[in-house]
PDB file of C-alpha atoms in Angstrom:
ATOM      1  CA  MET A  72     -96.563  40.519-112.017  1.00  0.00           C
ATOM      2  CA  THR A  73     -95.132  38.135-109.589  1.00  0.00           C
ATOM      3  CA  ALA A  74     -97.313  36.416-107.048  1.00  0.00           C
ATOM      4  CA  ASN A  75     -94.696  35.003-104.689  1.00  0.00           C
ATOM      5  CA  ASN A  76     -95.834  32.624-102.005  1.00  0.00           C
ATOM      6  CA  PRO A  77     -94.141  33.673 -98.766  1.00  0.00           C
ATOM      7  CA  LYS A  78     -94.208  30.165 -97.461  1.00  0.00           C
ATOM      8  CA  ALA A  79     -92.212  28.867-100.449  1.00  0.00           C
ATOM      9  CA  THR A  80     -88.588  28.081 -99.711  1.00  0.00           C
ATOM     10  CA  LYS A  81     -85.624  27.958-102.142  1.00  0.00           C
ATOM     11  CA  LEU A  82     -85.810  24.874-104.541  1.00  0.00           C
ATOM     12  CA  ASP A  83     -89.322  23.790-103.283  1.00  0.00           C
ATOM     13  CA  PRO A  84     -91.873  23.244-106.049  1.00  0.00           C
ATOM     14  CA  GLN A  85     -93.589  26.631-105.659  1.00  0.00           C
ATOM     15  CA  TRP A  86     -90.297  28.556-105.347  1.00  0.00           C
ATOM     16  CA  LEU A  87     -89.212  27.032-108.576  1.00  0.00           C
ATOM     17  CA  ALA A  88     -92.602  27.996-110.185  1.00  0.00           C
ATOM     18  CA  ASN A  89     -92.160  31.567-109.068  1.00  0.00           C
ATOM     19  CA  LYS A  90     -88.528  31.628-110.477  1.00  0.00           C
ATOM     20  CA  THR A  91     -89.719  30.073-113.686  1.00  0.00           C
ATOM     21  CA  PHE A  92     -92.399  32.679-114.159  1.00  0.00           C
ATOM     22  CA  ASP A  93     -90.008  35.581-113.322  1.00  0.00           C
ATOM     23  CA  LEU A  94     -87.537  34.294-115.944  1.00  0.00           C
ATOM     24  CA  TYR A  95     -90.366  34.171-118.497  1.00  0.00           C
ATOM     25  CA  GLN A  96     -91.858  37.474-117.775  1.00  0.00           C
ATOM     26  CA  SER A  97     -88.782  39.495-117.128  1.00  0.00           C
ATOM     27  CA  HIS A  98     -86.230  37.972-119.503  1.00  0.00           C
ATOM     28  CA  GLY A  99     -88.273  36.156-122.114  1.00  0.00           C
ATOM     29  CA  VAL A 100     -86.828  32.692-121.105  1.00  0.00           C
ATOM     30  CA  PRO A 101     -89.260  30.015-122.486  1.00  0.00           C
ATOM     31  CA  ILE A 102     -91.102  28.189-119.715  1.00  0.00           C
ATOM     32  CA  GLU A 103     -90.337  24.899-121.356  1.00  0.00           C
ATOM     33  CA  ILE A 104     -86.678  25.522-121.269  1.00  0.00           C
ATOM     34  CA  SER A 105     -86.752  26.155-117.471  1.00  0.00           C
ATOM     35  CA  GLU A 106     -88.976  22.991-117.015  1.00  0.00           C
ATOM     36  CA  TYR A 107     -86.393  20.968-118.883  1.00  0.00           C
ATOM     37  CA  LEU A 108     -83.547  22.212-116.732  1.00  0.00           C
ATOM     38  CA  ILE A 109     -85.452  21.745-113.456  1.00  0.00           C
ATOM     39  CA  GLU A 110     -86.309  18.161-114.364  1.00  0.00           C
ATOM     40  CA  LYS A 111     -82.694  17.561-115.473  1.00  0.00           C
ATOM     41  CA  GLU A 112     -81.510  18.517-112.037  1.00  0.00           C
ATOM     42  CA  GLY A 113     -83.982  16.046-110.488  1.00  0.00           C
ATOM     43  CA  LEU A 114     -86.163  18.783-108.970  1.00  0.00           C
ATOM     44  CA  ILE A 115     -89.966  19.109-108.922  1.00  0.00           C
ATOM     45  CA  LEU A 116     -91.851  22.020-110.357  1.00  0.00           C
ATOM     46  CA  ASP A 117     -95.444  22.861-109.183  1.00  0.00           C
ATOM     47  CA  VAL A 118     -96.983  22.974-112.640  1.00  0.00           C
ATOM     48  CA  ASP A 119    -100.528  23.828-111.437  1.00  0.00           C
ATOM     49  CA  TYR A 120     -99.171  26.860-109.428  1.00  0.00           C
ATOM     50  CA  LEU A 121     -97.082  28.032-112.355  1.00  0.00           C
ATOM     51  CA  GLN A 122    -100.159  27.845-114.621  1.00  0.00           C
ATOM     52  CA  LYS A 123    -102.069  30.035-112.106  1.00  0.00           C
ATOM     53  CA  LEU A 124     -99.264  32.582-112.300  1.00  0.00           C
ATOM     54  CA  ILE A 125     -99.467  32.659-116.147  1.00  0.00           C
ATOM     55  CA  GLU A 126    -103.221  32.947-116.190  1.00  0.00           C
ATOM     56  CA  SER A 127    -103.172  35.756-113.714  1.00  0.00           C
ATOM     57  CA  HIS A 128    -100.533  37.573-115.785  1.00  0.00           C
ATOM     58  CA  GLN A 129    -102.489  37.083-118.927  1.00  0.00           C
ATOM     59  CA  THR A 130    -105.640  38.444-117.345  1.00  0.00           C
ATOM     60  CA  LEU A 131    -104.004  41.572-115.959  1.00  0.00           C
ATOM     61  CA  SER A 132    -101.746  42.358-118.883  1.00  0.00           C
ATOM     62  CA  GLN A 133    -102.784  45.222-121.117  1.00  0.00           C
ATOM     63  CA  SER A 134     -99.764  45.010-123.414  1.00  0.00           C
ATOM     64  CA  SER A 135    -100.424  45.326-127.034  1.00  0.00           C
ATOM     65  CA  SER A 136     -97.077  43.781-128.148  1.00  0.00           C
ATOM     66  CA  THR A 137     -97.079  41.611-131.192  1.00  0.00           C
ATOM     67  CA  ALA A 138     -97.116  38.347-129.429  1.00  0.00           C
ATOM     68  CA  GLN A 139     -96.243  35.354-131.644  1.00  0.00           C
ATOM     69  CA  PHE A 140     -96.912  31.639-131.115  1.00  0.00           C
ATOM     70  CA  LYS A 141     -93.983  30.766-128.826  1.00  0.00           C
ATOM     71  CA  SER A 142     -91.689  28.335-130.519  1.00  0.00           C
ATOM     72  CA  GLY A 143     -89.673  27.409-127.431  1.00  0.00           C
ATOM     73  CA  LEU A 144     -86.452  27.050-129.462  1.00  0.00           C
ATOM     74  CA  GLY A 145     -83.375  26.588-127.390  1.00  0.00           C
ATOM     75  CA  SER A 146     -81.176  26.558-130.503  1.00  0.00           C
ATOM     76  CA  ASN A 147     -81.256  27.745-134.116  1.00  0.00           C
ATOM     77  CA  SER A 148     -79.415  24.616-135.476  1.00  0.00           C
ATOM     78  CA  PRO A 149     -80.919  22.924-138.595  1.00  0.00           C
ATOM     79  CA  LYS A 150     -82.111  20.024-136.447  1.00  0.00           C
ATOM     80  CA  ALA A 151     -83.882  22.280-133.904  1.00  0.00           C
ATOM     81  CA  ILE A 152     -85.491  24.277-136.692  1.00  0.00           C
ATOM     82  CA  ALA A 153     -86.587  20.944-138.335  1.00  0.00           C
ATOM     83  CA  MET A 154     -88.139  19.884-134.938  1.00  0.00           C
ATOM     84  CA  HIS A 155     -89.959  23.089-134.674  1.00  0.00           C
ATOM     85  CA  THR A 156     -91.645  22.600-137.997  1.00  0.00           C
ATOM     86  CA  ALA A 157     -92.379  19.032-136.920  1.00  0.00           C
ATOM     87  CA  THR A 158     -94.284  20.421-133.976  1.00  0.00           C
ATOM     88  CA  HIS A 159     -96.690  22.203-136.226  1.00  0.00           C
ATOM     89  CA  ILE A 160     -97.324  19.008-138.126  1.00  0.00           C
ATOM     90  CA  LEU A 161     -97.661  17.078-134.918  1.00  0.00           C
ATOM     91  CA  HIS A 162    -100.148  19.705-133.607  1.00  0.00           C
ATOM     92  CA  GLN A 163    -102.360  19.272-136.725  1.00  0.00           C
ATOM     93  CA  VAL A 164    -102.421  15.525-136.654  1.00  0.00           C
ATOM     94  CA  LEU A 165    -103.316  15.484-133.020  1.00  0.00           C
ATOM     95  CA  ARG A 166    -106.153  17.869-133.611  1.00  0.00           C
ATOM     96  CA  SER A 167    -107.401  15.763-136.544  1.00  0.00           C
ATOM     97  CA  ILE A 168    -107.523  12.707-134.279  1.00  0.00           C
ATOM     98  CA  PHE A 169    -108.830  14.137-131.028  1.00  0.00           C
ATOM     99  CA  GLY A 170    -110.658  17.196-132.247  1.00  0.00           C
ATOM    100  CA  THR A 171    -110.049  20.891-132.429  1.00  0.00           C
ATOM    101  CA  GLN A 172    -110.556  21.373-128.700  1.00  0.00           C
ATOM    102  CA  LEU A 173    -107.013  20.067-128.380  1.00  0.00           C
ATOM    103  CA  HIS A 174    -104.483  22.836-128.006  1.00  0.00           C
ATOM    104  CA  GLN A 175    -100.731  23.040-127.660  1.00  0.00           C
ATOM    105  CA  MET A 176     -99.862  24.150-124.126  1.00  0.00           C
ATOM    106  CA  GLY A 177     -96.201  24.566-124.692  1.00  0.00           C
ATOM    107  CA  SER A 178     -93.121  23.264-126.433  1.00  0.00           C
ATOM    108  CA  ALA A 179     -89.356  23.158-126.020  1.00  0.00           C
ATOM    109  CA  ILE A 180     -86.922  22.521-128.779  1.00  0.00           C
ATOM    110  CA  LEU A 181     -83.649  21.316-127.616  1.00  0.00           C
ATOM    111  CA  GLU A 182     -80.493  19.974-129.478  1.00  0.00           C
ATOM    112  CA  ASP A 183     -81.296  16.300-128.840  1.00  0.00           C
ATOM    113  CA  LYS A 184     -85.217  16.175-128.821  1.00  0.00           C
ATOM    114  CA  ALA A 185     -88.248  18.219-128.676  1.00  0.00           C
ATOM    115  CA  ARG A 186     -91.055  18.400-126.143  1.00  0.00           C
ATOM    116  CA  PHE A 187     -94.782  19.187-126.957  1.00  0.00           C
ATOM    117  CA  ASP A 188     -97.401  19.660-124.244  1.00  0.00           C
ATOM    118  CA  ILE A 189    -101.112  19.210-125.025  1.00  0.00           C
ATOM    119  CA  ASN A 190    -104.427  19.337-123.025  1.00  0.00           C
ATOM    120  CA  LEU A 191    -105.004  15.667-123.366  1.00  0.00           C
ATOM    121  CA  ASN A 192    -105.153  12.780-120.849  1.00  0.00           C
ATOM    122  CA  SER A 193    -102.176  10.565-121.331  1.00  0.00           C
ATOM    123  CA  SER A 194    -104.388   7.436-121.104  1.00  0.00           C
ATOM    124  CA  ASP A 195    -105.829   8.449-124.549  1.00  0.00           C
ATOM    125  CA  LEU A 196    -102.436   7.981-126.110  1.00  0.00           C
ATOM    126  CA  THR A 197    -102.258   4.141-126.438  1.00  0.00           C
ATOM    127  CA  PRO A 198     -99.262   2.495-128.104  1.00  0.00           C
ATOM    128  CA  GLU A 199    -101.447   1.911-131.195  1.00  0.00           C
ATOM    129  CA  THR A 200    -102.533   5.710-131.154  1.00  0.00           C
ATOM    130  CA  ILE A 201     -98.984   6.818-130.958  1.00  0.00           C
ATOM    131  CA  THR A 202     -97.960   4.531-133.858  1.00  0.00           C
ATOM    132  CA  ASN A 203    -100.816   5.989-135.844  1.00  0.00           C
ATOM    133  CA  ILE A 204     -99.684   9.602-135.011  1.00  0.00           C
ATOM    134  CA  GLU A 205     -96.216   8.865-136.091  1.00  0.00           C
ATOM    135  CA  MET A 206     -97.416   7.465-139.380  1.00  0.00           C
ATOM    136  CA  GLN A 207     -99.664  10.432-140.081  1.00  0.00           C
ATOM    137  CA  VAL A 208     -96.876  12.934-139.216  1.00  0.00           C
ATOM    138  CA  GLN A 209     -94.469  11.050-141.455  1.00  0.00           C
ATOM    139  CA  ALA A 210     -96.888  10.959-144.319  1.00  0.00           C
ATOM    140  CA  ILE A 211     -97.071  14.730-144.329  1.00  0.00           C
ATOM    141  CA  ILE A 212     -93.345  15.143-144.049  1.00  0.00           C
ATOM    142  CA  ASP A 213     -92.913  12.770-146.969  1.00  0.00           C
ATOM    143  CA  LYS A 214     -94.991  15.090-149.176  1.00  0.00           C
ATOM    144  CA  HIS A 215     -92.176  17.482-149.477  1.00  0.00           C
ATOM    145  CA  LEU A 216     -94.332  20.533-148.649  1.00  0.00           C
ATOM    146  CA  THR A 217     -93.007  24.064-148.997  1.00  0.00           C
ATOM    147  CA  MET A 218     -93.416  26.314-145.967  1.00  0.00           C
ATOM    148  CA  THR A 219     -94.839  29.728-146.714  1.00  0.00           C
ATOM    149  CA  LYS A 220     -95.023  32.777-144.476  1.00  0.00           C
ATOM    150  CA  ILE A 221     -97.232  35.879-144.523  1.00  0.00           C
ATOM    151  CA  GLU A 222     -97.673  38.827-142.215  1.00  0.00           C
ATOM    152  CA  THR A 223    -101.256  39.953-141.566  1.00  0.00           C
ATOM    153  CA  THR A 224    -103.711  40.992-138.933  1.00  0.00           C
ATOM    154  CA  PRO A 225    -105.071  38.666-136.263  1.00  0.00           C
ATOM    155  CA  ASP A 226    -108.647  38.867-137.680  1.00  0.00           C
ATOM    156  CA  ILE A 227    -107.503  37.923-141.196  1.00  0.00           C
ATOM    157  CA  ALA A 228    -105.366  35.105-139.710  1.00  0.00           C
ATOM    158  CA  LYS A 229    -108.334  33.744-137.772  1.00  0.00           C
ATOM    159  CA  GLY A 230    -110.395  33.957-140.959  1.00  0.00           C
ATOM    160  CA  LEU A 231    -107.809  31.755-142.511  1.00  0.00           C
ATOM    161  CA  ASP A 232    -108.327  29.247-139.690  1.00  0.00           C
ATOM    162  CA  ALA A 233    -104.755  29.750-138.428  1.00  0.00           C
ATOM    163  CA  ILE A 234    -104.148  28.113-135.027  1.00  0.00           C
ATOM    164  CA  GLY A 235    -102.923  30.458-132.347  1.00  0.00           C
ATOM    165  CA  LEU A 236    -101.554  29.907-128.848  1.00  0.00           C
ATOM    166  CA  PHE A 237    -104.448  29.120-126.515  1.00  0.00           C
ATOM    167  CA  GLY A 238    -105.275  32.108-124.388  1.00  0.00           C
ATOM    168  CA  GLU A 239    -102.705  34.315-126.048  1.00  0.00           C
ATOM    169  CA  LYS A 240    -103.327  38.015-126.906  1.00  0.00           C
ATOM    170  CA  TYR A 241    -101.972  39.302-130.148  1.00  0.00           C
ATOM    171  CA  GLY A 242    -100.915  42.703-131.470  1.00  0.00           C
ATOM    172  CA  ASP A 243    -101.832  44.529-134.722  1.00  0.00           C
ATOM    173  CA  LYS A 244     -99.636  42.258-136.844  1.00  0.00           C
ATOM    174  CA  VAL A 245     -98.936  38.513-136.797  1.00  0.00           C
ATOM    175  CA  THR A 246     -96.959  36.115-138.798  1.00  0.00           C
ATOM    176  CA  ILE A 247     -98.570  33.021-140.220  1.00  0.00           C
ATOM    177  CA  TYR A 248     -96.769  29.824-141.368  1.00  0.00           C
ATOM    178  CA  THR A 249     -98.512  27.389-143.701  1.00  0.00           C
ATOM    179  CA  LEU A 250     -97.836  23.953-145.039  1.00  0.00           C
ATOM    180  CA  ALA A 251    -100.120  23.232-148.022  1.00  0.00           C
ATOM    181  CA  ASP A 252    -100.579  21.142-151.199  1.00  0.00           C
ATOM    182  CA  GLY A 253    -102.846  23.121-153.440  1.00  0.00           C
ATOM    183  CA  GLN A 254    -106.136  23.729-151.589  1.00  0.00           C
ATOM    184  CA  THR A 255    -105.277  21.165-148.899  1.00  0.00           C
ATOM    185  CA  ILE A 256    -103.927  22.767-145.732  1.00  0.00           C
ATOM    186  CA  TYR A 257    -101.736  20.458-143.521  1.00  0.00           C
ATOM    187  CA  SER A 258    -100.718  23.188-141.018  1.00  0.00           C
ATOM    188  CA  ARG A 259    -101.376  26.880-140.546  1.00  0.00           C
ATOM    189  CA  GLU A 260    -100.279  28.614-137.378  1.00  0.00           C
ATOM    190  CA  PHE A 261     -99.448  31.896-135.768  1.00  0.00           C
ATOM    191  CA  CYS A 262     -95.754  31.677-135.211  1.00  0.00           C
ATOM    192  CA  GLY A 263     -92.538  33.745-134.779  1.00  0.00           C
ATOM    193  CA  GLY A 264     -90.406  31.118-136.628  1.00  0.00           C
ATOM    194  CA  PRO A 265     -87.878  30.117-137.701  1.00  0.00           C
ATOM    195  CA  HIS A 266     -88.901  27.250-139.894  1.00  0.00           C
ATOM    196  CA  ILE A 267     -87.377  24.925-142.604  1.00  0.00           C
ATOM    197  CA  GLU A 268     -88.102  25.706-146.260  1.00  0.00           C
ATOM    198  CA  ASN A 269     -89.387  22.282-147.147  1.00  0.00           C
ATOM    199  CA  THR A 270     -90.513  19.267-145.145  1.00  0.00           C
ATOM    200  CA  ASN A 271     -87.942  17.077-146.957  1.00  0.00           C
ATOM    201  CA  GLN A 272     -85.520  18.736-144.481  1.00  0.00           C
ATOM    202  CA  ILE A 273     -87.121  17.003-141.576  1.00  0.00           C
ATOM    203  CA  GLY A 274     -86.339  13.306-142.294  1.00  0.00           C
ATOM    204  CA  LYS A 275     -87.845  10.692-139.940  1.00  0.00           C
ATOM    205  CA  PHE A 276     -90.179  11.498-137.075  1.00  0.00           C
ATOM    206  CA  GLN A 277     -90.328   9.412-133.898  1.00  0.00           C
ATOM    207  CA  ILE A 278     -92.170   9.818-130.590  1.00  0.00           C
ATOM    208  CA  LEU A 279     -89.852   8.796-127.669  1.00  0.00           C
ATOM    209  CA  LYS A 280     -92.329   8.839-124.813  1.00  0.00           C
ATOM    210  CA  LYS A 281     -95.439  10.336-123.264  1.00  0.00           C
ATOM    211  CA  LYS A 282     -95.686  11.672-119.782  1.00  0.00           C
ATOM    212  CA  SER A 283     -98.563  13.104-117.743  1.00  0.00           C
ATOM    213  CA  ILE A 284     -97.518  16.443-116.357  1.00  0.00           C
ATOM    214  CA  GLY A 285    -100.856  17.533-114.662  1.00  0.00           C
ATOM    215  CA  ASN A 286    -104.601  17.184-114.818  1.00  0.00           C
ATOM    216  CA  ASN A 287    -105.450  16.503-118.434  1.00  0.00           C
ATOM    217  CA  LEU A 288    -101.956  17.559-119.611  1.00  0.00           C
ATOM    218  CA  THR A 289     -99.613  15.358-121.460  1.00  0.00           C
ATOM    219  CA  ARG A 290     -96.058  15.871-122.690  1.00  0.00           C
ATOM    220  CA  LEU A 291     -94.761  14.134-125.852  1.00  0.00           C
ATOM    221  CA  ASP A 292     -91.061  13.892-126.448  1.00  0.00           C
ATOM    222  CA  PHE A 293     -89.970  13.308-129.984  1.00  0.00           C
ATOM    223  CA  VAL A 294     -87.001  13.415-132.372  1.00  0.00           C
ATOM    224  CA  VAL A 295     -86.285  13.762-136.095  1.00  0.00           C
ATOM    225  CA  SER A 296     -83.425  12.421-138.087  1.00  0.00           C
ATOM    226  CA  LEU A 297     -82.205  14.631-140.791  1.00  0.00           C
TER     227      LEU A 297
END
């Protein structure tokens, strides 16, 4: 489904939103990768209009494909995979601080950094809060936790309190990745992978910046050093 706006001209914010959605729907190009490239070229994307396209598509879609938690990986390098695992840890830490109403709204894993979008007002992320987040993420990394993977049904996964992509529809089988120490669960999410085997492969975690990308939407850029 493509809801093109006839008034949108090439390279204007709504045209770029339509193009981004078409690439996502037809070719599986992660939205976050398109966002990164658009911003890199100094162009502006109509994020609100893009979100409406996505929501309309989700409402109309009757597909039973085995949707996974979209990792947004642009590379399968060791560093990119380490940053992907770090997004899971970051997600859990943010939910522990701000509450379980917080959800990941997107991510992009690039060669030099990762991006993580959340439904949170950027003003809530004070410098002190960001430092606290970094410390909590690093503390989990330093536990040298082993990543485990299971395939199960969506209902069983939800019963295990696995976190899924907000608003996503899943098929008959899903993959769950878990970071745990005994009975203590540090992260458990629906995900298509890939992930590192142990958090000792992540190294140091650092948030580079925060950015408001819409109403109650914030983007965090971060890096890890292997």
